[in-house]
Short mmCIF file of C-alpha atoms in Angstrom, two decimals:
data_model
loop_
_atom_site.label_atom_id
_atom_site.label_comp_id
_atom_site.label_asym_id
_atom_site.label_seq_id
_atom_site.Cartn_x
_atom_site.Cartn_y
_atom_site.Cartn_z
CA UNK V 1262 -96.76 174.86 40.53
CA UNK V 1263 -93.93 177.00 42.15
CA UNK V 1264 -92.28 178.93 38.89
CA UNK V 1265 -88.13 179.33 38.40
CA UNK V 1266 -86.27 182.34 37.53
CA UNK V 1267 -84.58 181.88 34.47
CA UNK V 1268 -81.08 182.70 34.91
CA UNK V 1269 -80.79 186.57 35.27
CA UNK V 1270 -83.60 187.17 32.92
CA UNK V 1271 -86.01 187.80 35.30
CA UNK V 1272 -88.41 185.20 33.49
CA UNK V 1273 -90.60 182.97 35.65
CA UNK V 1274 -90.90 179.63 34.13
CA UNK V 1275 -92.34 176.21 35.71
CA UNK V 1276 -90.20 173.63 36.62
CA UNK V 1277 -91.04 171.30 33.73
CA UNK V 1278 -90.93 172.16 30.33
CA UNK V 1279 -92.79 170.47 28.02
CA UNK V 1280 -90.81 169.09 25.08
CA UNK V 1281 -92.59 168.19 21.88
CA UNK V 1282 -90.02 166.03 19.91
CA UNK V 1283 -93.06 163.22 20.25
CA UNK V 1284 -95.61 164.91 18.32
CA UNK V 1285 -95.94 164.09 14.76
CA UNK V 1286 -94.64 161.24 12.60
CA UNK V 1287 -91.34 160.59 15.14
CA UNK V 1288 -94.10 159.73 17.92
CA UNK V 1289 -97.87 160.34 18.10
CA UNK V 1290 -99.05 160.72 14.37
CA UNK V 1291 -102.41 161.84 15.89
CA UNK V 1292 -102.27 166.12 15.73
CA UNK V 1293 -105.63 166.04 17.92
CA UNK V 1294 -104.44 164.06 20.58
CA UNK V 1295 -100.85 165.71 20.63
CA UNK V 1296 -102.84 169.19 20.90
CA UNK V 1297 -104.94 167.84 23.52
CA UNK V 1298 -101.45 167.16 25.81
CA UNK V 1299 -100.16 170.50 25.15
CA UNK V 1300 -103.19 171.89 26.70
CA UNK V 1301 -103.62 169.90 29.64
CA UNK V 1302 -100.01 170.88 30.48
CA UNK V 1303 -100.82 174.27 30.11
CA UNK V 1304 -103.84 173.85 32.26
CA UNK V 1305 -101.43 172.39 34.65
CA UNK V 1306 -99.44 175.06 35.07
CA UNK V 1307 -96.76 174.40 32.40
CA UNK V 1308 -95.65 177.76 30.99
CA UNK V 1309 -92.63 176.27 29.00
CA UNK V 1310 -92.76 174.61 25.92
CA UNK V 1311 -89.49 173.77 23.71
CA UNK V 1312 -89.20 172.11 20.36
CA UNK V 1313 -87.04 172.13 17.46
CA UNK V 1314 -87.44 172.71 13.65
CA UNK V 1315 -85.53 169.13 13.15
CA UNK V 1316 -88.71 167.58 15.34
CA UNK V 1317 -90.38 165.15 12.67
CA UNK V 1318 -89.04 167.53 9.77
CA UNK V 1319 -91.14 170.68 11.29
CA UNK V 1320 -94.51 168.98 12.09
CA UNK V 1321 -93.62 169.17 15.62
CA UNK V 1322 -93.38 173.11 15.19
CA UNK V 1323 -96.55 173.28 13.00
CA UNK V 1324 -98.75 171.21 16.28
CA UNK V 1325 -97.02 173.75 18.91
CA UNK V 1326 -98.31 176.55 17.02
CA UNK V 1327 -101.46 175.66 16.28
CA UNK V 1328 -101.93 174.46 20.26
CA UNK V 1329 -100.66 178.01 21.35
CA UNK V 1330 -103.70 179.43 18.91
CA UNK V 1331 -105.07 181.82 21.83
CA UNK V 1332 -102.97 181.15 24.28
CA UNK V 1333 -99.48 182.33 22.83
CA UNK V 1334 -99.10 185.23 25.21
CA UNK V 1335 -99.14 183.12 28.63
CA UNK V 1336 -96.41 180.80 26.83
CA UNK V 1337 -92.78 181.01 27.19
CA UNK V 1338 -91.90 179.16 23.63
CA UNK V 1339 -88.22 178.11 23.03
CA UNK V 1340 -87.31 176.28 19.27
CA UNK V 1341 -84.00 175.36 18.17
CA UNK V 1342 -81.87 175.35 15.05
CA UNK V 1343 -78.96 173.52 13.25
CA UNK V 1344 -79.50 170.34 12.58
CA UNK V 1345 -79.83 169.56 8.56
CA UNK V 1346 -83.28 170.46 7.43
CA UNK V 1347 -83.08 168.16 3.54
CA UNK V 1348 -80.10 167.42 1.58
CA UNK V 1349 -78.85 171.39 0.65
CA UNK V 1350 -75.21 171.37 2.66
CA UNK V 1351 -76.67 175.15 3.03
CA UNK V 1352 -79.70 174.07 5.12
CA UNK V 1353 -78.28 173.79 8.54
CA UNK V 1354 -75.47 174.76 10.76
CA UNK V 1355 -74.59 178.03 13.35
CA UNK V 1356 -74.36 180.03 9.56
CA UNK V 1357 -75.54 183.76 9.72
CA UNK V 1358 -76.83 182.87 6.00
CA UNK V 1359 -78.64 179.58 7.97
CA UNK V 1360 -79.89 181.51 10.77
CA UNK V 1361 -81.38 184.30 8.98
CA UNK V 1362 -83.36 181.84 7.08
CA UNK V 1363 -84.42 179.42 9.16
CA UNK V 1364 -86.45 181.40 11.62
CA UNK V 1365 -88.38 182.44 9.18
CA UNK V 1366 -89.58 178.91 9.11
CA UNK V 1367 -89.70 178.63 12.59
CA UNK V 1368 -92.22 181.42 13.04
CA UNK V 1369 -94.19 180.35 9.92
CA UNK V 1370 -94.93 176.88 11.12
CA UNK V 1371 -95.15 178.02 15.24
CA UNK V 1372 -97.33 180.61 13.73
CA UNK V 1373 -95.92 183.60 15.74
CA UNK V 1374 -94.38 187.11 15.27
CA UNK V 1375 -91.36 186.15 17.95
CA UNK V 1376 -89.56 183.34 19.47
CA UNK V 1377 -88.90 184.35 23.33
CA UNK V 1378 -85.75 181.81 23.23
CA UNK V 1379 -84.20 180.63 20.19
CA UNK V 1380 -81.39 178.10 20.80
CA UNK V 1381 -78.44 176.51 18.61
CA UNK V 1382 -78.95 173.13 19.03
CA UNK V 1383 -75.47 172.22 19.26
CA UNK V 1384 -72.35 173.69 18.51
CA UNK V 1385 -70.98 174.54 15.04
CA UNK V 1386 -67.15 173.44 14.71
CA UNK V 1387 -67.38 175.19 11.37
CA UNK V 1388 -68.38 178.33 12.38
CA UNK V 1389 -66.94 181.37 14.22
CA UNK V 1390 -69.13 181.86 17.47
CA UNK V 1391 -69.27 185.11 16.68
CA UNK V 1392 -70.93 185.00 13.27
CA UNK V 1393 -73.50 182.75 15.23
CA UNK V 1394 -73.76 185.31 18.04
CA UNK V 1395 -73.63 188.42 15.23
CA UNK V 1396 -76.45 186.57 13.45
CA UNK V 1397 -78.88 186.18 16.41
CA UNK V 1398 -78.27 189.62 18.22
CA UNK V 1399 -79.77 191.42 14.74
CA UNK V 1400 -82.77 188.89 15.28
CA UNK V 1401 -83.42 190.07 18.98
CA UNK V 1402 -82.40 193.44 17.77
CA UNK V 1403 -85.41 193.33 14.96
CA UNK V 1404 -88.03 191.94 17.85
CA UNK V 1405 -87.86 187.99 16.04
CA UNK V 1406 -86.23 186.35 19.07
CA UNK V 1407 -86.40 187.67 22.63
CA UNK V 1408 -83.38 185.55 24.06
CA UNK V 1409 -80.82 182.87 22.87
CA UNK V 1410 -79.76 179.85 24.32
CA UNK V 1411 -77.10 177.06 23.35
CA UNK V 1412 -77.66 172.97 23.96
CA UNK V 1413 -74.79 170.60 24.26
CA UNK V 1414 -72.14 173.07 24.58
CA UNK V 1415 -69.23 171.82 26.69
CA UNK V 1416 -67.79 174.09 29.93
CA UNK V 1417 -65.21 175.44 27.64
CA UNK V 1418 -67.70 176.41 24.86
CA UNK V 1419 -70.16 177.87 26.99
CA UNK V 1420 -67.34 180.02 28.32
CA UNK V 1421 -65.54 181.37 24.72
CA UNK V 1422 -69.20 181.79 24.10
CA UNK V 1423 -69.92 184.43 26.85
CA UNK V 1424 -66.25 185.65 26.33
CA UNK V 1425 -67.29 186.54 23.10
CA UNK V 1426 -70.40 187.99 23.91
CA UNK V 1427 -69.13 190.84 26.05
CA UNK V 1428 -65.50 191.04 24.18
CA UNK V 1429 -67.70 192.17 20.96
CA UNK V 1430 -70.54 193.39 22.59
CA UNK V 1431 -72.99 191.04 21.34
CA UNK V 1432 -76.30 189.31 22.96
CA UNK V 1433 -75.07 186.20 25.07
CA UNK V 1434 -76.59 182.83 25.44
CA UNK V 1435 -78.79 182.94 28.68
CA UNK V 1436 -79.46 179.38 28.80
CA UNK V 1437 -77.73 175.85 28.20
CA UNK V 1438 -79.82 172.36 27.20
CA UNK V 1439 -77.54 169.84 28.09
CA UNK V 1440 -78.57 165.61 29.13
CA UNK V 1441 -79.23 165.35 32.59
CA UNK V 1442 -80.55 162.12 34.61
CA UNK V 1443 -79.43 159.86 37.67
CA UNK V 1444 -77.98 157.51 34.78
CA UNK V 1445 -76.18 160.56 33.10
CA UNK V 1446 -74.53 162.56 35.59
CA UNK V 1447 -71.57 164.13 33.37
CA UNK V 1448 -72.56 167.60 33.27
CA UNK V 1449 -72.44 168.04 37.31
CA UNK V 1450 -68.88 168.16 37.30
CA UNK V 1451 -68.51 171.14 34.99
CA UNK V 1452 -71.16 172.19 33.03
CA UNK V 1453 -73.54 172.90 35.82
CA UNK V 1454 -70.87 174.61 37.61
CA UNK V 1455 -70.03 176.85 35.00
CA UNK V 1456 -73.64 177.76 34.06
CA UNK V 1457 -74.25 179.09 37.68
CA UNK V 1458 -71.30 181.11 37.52
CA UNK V 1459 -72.76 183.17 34.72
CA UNK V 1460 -75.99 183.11 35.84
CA UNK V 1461 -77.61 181.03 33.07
CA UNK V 1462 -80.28 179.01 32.96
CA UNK V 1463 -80.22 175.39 32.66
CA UNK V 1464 -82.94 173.29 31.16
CA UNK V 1465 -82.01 169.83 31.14
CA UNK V 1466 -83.29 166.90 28.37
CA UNK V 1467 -83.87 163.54 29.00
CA UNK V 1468 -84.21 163.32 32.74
CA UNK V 1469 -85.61 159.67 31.92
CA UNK V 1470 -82.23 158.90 30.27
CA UNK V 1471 -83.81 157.86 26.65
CA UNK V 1472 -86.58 155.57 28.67
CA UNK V 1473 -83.95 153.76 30.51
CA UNK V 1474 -85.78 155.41 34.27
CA UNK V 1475 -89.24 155.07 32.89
CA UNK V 1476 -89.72 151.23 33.91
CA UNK V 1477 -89.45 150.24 30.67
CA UNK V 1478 -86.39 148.32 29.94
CA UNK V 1479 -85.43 145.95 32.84
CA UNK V 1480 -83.25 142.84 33.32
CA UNK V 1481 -86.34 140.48 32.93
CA UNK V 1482 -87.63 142.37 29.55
CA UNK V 1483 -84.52 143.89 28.24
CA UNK V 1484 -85.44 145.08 24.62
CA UNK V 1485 -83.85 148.00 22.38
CA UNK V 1486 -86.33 150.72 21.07
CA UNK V 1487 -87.25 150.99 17.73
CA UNK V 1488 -87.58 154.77 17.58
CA UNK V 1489 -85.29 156.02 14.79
CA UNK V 1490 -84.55 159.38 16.78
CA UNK V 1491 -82.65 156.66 19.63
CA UNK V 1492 -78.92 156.11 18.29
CA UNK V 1493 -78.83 152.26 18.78
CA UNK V 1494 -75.83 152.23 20.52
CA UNK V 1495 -77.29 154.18 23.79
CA UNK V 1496 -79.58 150.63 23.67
CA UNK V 1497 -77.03 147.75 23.11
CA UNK V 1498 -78.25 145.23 25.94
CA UNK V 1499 -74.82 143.28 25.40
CA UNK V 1500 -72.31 146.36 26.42
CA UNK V 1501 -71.26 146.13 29.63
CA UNK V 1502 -72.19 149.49 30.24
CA UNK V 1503 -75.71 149.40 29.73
CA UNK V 1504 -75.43 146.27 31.72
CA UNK V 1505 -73.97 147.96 34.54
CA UNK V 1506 -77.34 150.87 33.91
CA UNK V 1507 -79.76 147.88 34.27
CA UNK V 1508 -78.58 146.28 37.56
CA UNK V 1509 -78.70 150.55 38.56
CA UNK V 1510 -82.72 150.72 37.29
CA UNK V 1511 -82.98 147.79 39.58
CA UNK V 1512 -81.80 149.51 42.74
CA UNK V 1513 -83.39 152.38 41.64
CA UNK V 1514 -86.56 150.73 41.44
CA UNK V 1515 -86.32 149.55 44.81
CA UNK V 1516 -85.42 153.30 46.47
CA UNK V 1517 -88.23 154.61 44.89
CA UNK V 1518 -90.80 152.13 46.06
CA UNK V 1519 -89.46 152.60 49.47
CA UNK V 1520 -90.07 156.30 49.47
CA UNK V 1521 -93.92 155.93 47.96
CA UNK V 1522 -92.79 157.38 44.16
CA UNK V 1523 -92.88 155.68 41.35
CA UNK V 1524 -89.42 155.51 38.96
CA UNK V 1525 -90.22 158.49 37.08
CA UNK V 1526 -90.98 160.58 39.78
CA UNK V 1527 -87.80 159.68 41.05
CA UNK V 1528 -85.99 160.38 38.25
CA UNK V 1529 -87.18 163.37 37.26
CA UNK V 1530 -87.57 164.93 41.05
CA UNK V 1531 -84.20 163.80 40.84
CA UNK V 1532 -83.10 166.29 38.31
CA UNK V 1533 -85.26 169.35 39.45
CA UNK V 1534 -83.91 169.09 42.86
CA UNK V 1535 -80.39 170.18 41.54
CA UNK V 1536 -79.65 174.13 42.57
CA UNK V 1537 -77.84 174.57 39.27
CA UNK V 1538 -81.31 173.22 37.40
CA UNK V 1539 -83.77 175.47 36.37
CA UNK V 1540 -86.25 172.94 34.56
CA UNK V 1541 -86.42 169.78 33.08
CA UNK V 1542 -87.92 168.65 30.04
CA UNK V 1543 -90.02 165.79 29.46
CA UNK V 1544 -90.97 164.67 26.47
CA UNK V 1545 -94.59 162.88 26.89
CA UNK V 1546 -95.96 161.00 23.57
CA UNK V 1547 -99.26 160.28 25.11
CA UNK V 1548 -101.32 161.74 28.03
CA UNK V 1549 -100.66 158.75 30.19
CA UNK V 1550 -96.96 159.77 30.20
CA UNK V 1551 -97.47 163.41 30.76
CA UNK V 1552 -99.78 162.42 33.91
CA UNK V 1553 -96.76 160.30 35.73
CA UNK V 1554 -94.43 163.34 34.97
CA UNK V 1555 -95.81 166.14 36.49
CA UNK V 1556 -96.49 164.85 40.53
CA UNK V 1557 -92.23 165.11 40.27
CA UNK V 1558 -92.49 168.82 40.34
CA UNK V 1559 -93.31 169.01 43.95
CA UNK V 1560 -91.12 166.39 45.49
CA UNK V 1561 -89.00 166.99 47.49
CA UNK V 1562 -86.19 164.35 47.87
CA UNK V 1563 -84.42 163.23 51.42
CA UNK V 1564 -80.38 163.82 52.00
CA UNK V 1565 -81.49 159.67 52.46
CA UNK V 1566 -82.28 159.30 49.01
CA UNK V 1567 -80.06 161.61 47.53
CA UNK V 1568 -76.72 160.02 49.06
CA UNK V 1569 -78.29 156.66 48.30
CA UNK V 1570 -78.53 157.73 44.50
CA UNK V 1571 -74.59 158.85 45.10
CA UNK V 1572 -73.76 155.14 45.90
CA UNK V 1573 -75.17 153.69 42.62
CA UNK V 1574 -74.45 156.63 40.60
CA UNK V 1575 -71.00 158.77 41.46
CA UNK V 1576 -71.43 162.44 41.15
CA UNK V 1577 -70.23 163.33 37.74
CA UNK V 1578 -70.27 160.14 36.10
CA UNK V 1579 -72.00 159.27 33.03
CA UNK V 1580 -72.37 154.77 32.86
CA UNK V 1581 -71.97 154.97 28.97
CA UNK V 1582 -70.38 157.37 26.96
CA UNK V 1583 -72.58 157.15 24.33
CA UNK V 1584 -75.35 158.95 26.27
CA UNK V 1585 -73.30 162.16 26.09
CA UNK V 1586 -74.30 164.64 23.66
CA UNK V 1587 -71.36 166.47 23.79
CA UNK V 1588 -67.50 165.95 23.15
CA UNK V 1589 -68.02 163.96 19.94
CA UNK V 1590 -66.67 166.19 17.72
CA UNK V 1591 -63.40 166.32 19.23
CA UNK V 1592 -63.26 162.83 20.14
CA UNK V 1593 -63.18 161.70 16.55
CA UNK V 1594 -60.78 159.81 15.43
CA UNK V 1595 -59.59 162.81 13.02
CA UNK V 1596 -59.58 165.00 15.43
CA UNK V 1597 -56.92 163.12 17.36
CA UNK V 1598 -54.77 161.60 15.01
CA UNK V 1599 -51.66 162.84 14.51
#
């Protein structure tokens, strides 16, 4: 597997980084068998794995850790924070008082002395960026975290961020986890561009859209998922949006059985062919699905295929709004009512 520099870090990491949101009681309940996939994507060459303390209420940090038993050192291990860990109002958020606190939990149930990239899961609209920024420069200052990273951060964000960083000389965010699939193109028209300018890295989520490029939902067999981690309205059959996506997974279908790959290897080759991308993230929940992911890492897709993509899929466009991640703050209704 040919490893990526990430950002200006000097960091080799492979192209796909595992995500292990599936492993506990939001996907496979079975700890053996999600240990089992770690490793065989670590014997595979996988050197990235990224999780979250939110993942099935910590579980999914508590398999990680006990999967990297032995092996921690060869690992480049990202978690993230924010999201509201029980019903304390205190118990979440970019908070210093948060962030102090809740990598101690992180390392306790990853079962590690540091955290080589600890990211904010999404931005804080409540919180100075510099109190966030203050907060996790003592923690790579102390040896806890090595670098930090932000995840659905819009172009403007991503830039007070780094204007912040240098302005009051504090560690900056050397990566950004935004959505990123054939389906969900938003993030080419800015935040990619932006990220390259300051020589981040970008590790993209959901290259699959949600399922939507994994075969799984098409015209003849529409159904929703039942996974309570899906927001419903990314799956409403009847909008004419994800309408619109099907009759896409159709063609797509189609382009990639004319080229010998299957959907996902489409999809996700899609992705990791980017310039701006440094890896993308998959998210298997059994070893079947880890096994169609990784033949996408060395594929190589045609200036045929790519411009054929273009036609269903404009550069820059997202189908349904409801797949972003970002923006929704400031597109509430209280946000723009006069």
């Amino acid at each position: 597997m040919d490893y990526r520099p990430l950002g200006r870090t000097g960091v080799q990491v492979s192209p796909l980084c595992l995500g292990t949101m599936m492993f506990g009681p939001w996907g496979n309940q079975d700890e053996a068998d999600s240990i089992r996939i770690i490793h065989r994507a670590l014997d595979a060459g996988i050197n990235f794995v990224d999780t979250a303390d939110v993942y099935s209420a910590g579980v999914s940090e508590e398999i990680t850790g006990k999967a990297l038993a032995g092996r921690r050192d060869d690992v480049f291990l990202a978690t993230k924070f924010f999201m509201p860990m029980g019903d304390n109002p205190n118990h979440r958020g970019g908070s210093r008082r948060w962030i102090i606190q809740e990598v101690e939990n992180s390392l306790r149930r990853l079962g590690t002395d540091w955290i080589d990239l600890y990211q904010v899961h999404r931005p804080d609209p409540h919180v100075d960026i510099e109190e966030t920024l203050g907060a996790l420069s003592d923690l790579v200052h102390q040896g806890k975290i090595r670098y930090i990273g932000s995840s659905s951060y819009s172009g403007s964000q991503i830039v007070e961020a780094q204007w912040t960083s240098r302005e009051r000389n504090l560690e900056r965010f050397i990566t950004e986890q935004p959505p990123y699939s054939i389906l969900v193109r938003g993030i080419e028209e800015d935040i990619l561009p932006t990220t390259q300018r300051h020589g981040m890295g970008t590790l993209t989520y959901s290259p699959l859209s949600g399922g939507w490029l994994s075969g799984k939902w098409r015209k003849d067999a529409a159904a929703s998922p039942t996974s309570a981690a899906r927001p419903s309205a990314r799956f409403d059959m009847n909008s004419p949006a994800n309408q619109r996506k099907l009759d896409i997974v159709e063609e797509l279908a189609l382009l990639a059985e004319a080229n010998d790959m299957t959907l996902i290897e489409l999809a996700i080759a899609f992705v990791l062919n980017h310039p701006g991308v440094t890896a993308a993230i998959v998210g298997p929940r059994t070893m079947e699905q880890l096994e169609s992911y990784m033949p996408a890492a060395d594929i190589r897709l045609s200036t045929a295929v790519l411009d054929r993509i273009d036609q269903l899929v404009a550069p820059g466009v997202t189908l349904n709004p409801d797949d972003n991640s970002y923006g929704a703050h400031e597109l509430l209704p209280a946000a723009r009512r006069r």
